[in-house]
Coordinates of C-alpha atoms in Angstrom, one line a residue:
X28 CA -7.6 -10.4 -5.6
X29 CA -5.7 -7.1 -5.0
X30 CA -8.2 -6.4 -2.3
X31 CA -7.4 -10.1 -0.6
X32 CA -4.3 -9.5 -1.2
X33 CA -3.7 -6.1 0.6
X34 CA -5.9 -7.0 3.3
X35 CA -2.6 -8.9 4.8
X36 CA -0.6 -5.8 4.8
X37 CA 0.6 -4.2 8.3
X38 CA -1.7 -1.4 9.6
X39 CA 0.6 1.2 9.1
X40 CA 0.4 1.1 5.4
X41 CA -3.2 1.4 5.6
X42 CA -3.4 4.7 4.9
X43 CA -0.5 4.5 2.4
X44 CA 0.1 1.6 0.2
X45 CA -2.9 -0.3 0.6
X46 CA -4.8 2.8 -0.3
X47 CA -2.6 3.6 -2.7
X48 CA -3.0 0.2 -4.3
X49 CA -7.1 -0.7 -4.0
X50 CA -7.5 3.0 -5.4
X51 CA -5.7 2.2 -8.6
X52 CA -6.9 -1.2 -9.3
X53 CA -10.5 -0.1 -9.0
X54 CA -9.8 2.8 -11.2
X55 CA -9.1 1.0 -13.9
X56 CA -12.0 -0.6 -14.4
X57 CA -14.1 3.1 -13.2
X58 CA -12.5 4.8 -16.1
X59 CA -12.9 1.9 -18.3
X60 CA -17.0 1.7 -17.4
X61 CA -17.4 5.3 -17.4
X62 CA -15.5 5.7 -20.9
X63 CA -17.2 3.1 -22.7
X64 CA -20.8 4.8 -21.5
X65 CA -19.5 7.7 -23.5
X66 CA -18.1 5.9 -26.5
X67 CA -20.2 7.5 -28.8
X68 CA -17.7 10.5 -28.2
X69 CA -14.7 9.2 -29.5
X70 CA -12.3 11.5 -27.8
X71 CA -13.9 10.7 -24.3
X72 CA -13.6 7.5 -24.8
X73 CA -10.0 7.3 -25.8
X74 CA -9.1 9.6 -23.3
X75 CA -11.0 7.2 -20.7
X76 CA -8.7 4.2 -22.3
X77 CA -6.2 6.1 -21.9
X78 CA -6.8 7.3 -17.7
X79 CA -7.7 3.1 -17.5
X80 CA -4.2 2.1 -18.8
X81 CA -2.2 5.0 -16.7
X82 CA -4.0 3.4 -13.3
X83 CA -3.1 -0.1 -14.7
X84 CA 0.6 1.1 -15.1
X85 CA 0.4 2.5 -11.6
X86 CA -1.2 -0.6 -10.0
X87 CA 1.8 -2.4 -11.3
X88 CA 4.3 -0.1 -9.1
X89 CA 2.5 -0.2 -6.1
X90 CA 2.5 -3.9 -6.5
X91 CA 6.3 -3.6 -7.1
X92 CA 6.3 -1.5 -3.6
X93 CA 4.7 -4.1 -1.9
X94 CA 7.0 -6.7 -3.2
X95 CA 9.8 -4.8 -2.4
X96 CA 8.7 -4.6 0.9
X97 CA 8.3 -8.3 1.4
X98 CA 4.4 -7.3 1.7
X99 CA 3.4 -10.2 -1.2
X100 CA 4.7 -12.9 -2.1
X101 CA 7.2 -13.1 -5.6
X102 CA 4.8 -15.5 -7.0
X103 CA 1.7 -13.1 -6.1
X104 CA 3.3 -10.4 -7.3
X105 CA 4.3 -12.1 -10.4
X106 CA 0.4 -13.5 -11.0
X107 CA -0.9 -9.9 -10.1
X108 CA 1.9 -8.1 -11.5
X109 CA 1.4 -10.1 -15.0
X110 CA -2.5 -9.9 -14.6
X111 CA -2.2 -5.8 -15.1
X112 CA 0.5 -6.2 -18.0
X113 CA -2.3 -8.5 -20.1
X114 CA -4.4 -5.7 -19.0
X115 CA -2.3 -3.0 -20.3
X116 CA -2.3 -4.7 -23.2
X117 CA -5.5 -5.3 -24.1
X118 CA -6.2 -1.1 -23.4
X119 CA -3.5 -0.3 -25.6
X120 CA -5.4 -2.3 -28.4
X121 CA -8.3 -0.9 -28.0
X122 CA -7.1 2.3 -27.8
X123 CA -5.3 2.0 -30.8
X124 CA -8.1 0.6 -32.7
X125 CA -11.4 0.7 -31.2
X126 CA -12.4 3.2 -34.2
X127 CA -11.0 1.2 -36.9
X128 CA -14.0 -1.2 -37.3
X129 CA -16.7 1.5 -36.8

């Protein structure tokens, strides 16, 4: 959806925000993939949680950019905007506990 999303913004941010915004929102599932390949290194696996949830966070502030520049929608931004906070969330759980039931 980010990718739909940004596909509306002006060409001049192509380089910029759009960029800015499709990097970090594929990141965080990259760094989420390439951690859990590696769980059975527990630091490198946090540490992977960890990089996922800091591109989450980031996603979130180039989605407030875009907003701010009346690039989405506020009820886009809210749905997308939300979508990374659940997100966030769910990384901070399993970062927090993913060892705990081993």
């Amino acid at each position: 959806e980010v990718f739909r999303v940004t596909a509306r913004f002006p060409e001049v941010e192509r380089y910029a925000l759009t960029d800015q915004v499709r990097r970090s929102s594929r990141s965080v599932c990259g760094n989420l993939v390439e951690g859990f390949a590696k769980r059975r290194y527990a630091k490198v696996f946090r540490n992977s949680l960890n990089d996922s949830l800091g591109e989450s966070e980031e996603t979130k502030v180039w989605l407030d950019f875009a907003l701010d520049c009346e690039y989405l929608m506020p009820d886009e931004h809210r749905r997308l905007a939300g979508g990374y906070g659940q997100v966030g969330a769910m990384l901070w759980t399993l970062m927090t506990r993913w060892r705990e039931r081993e």
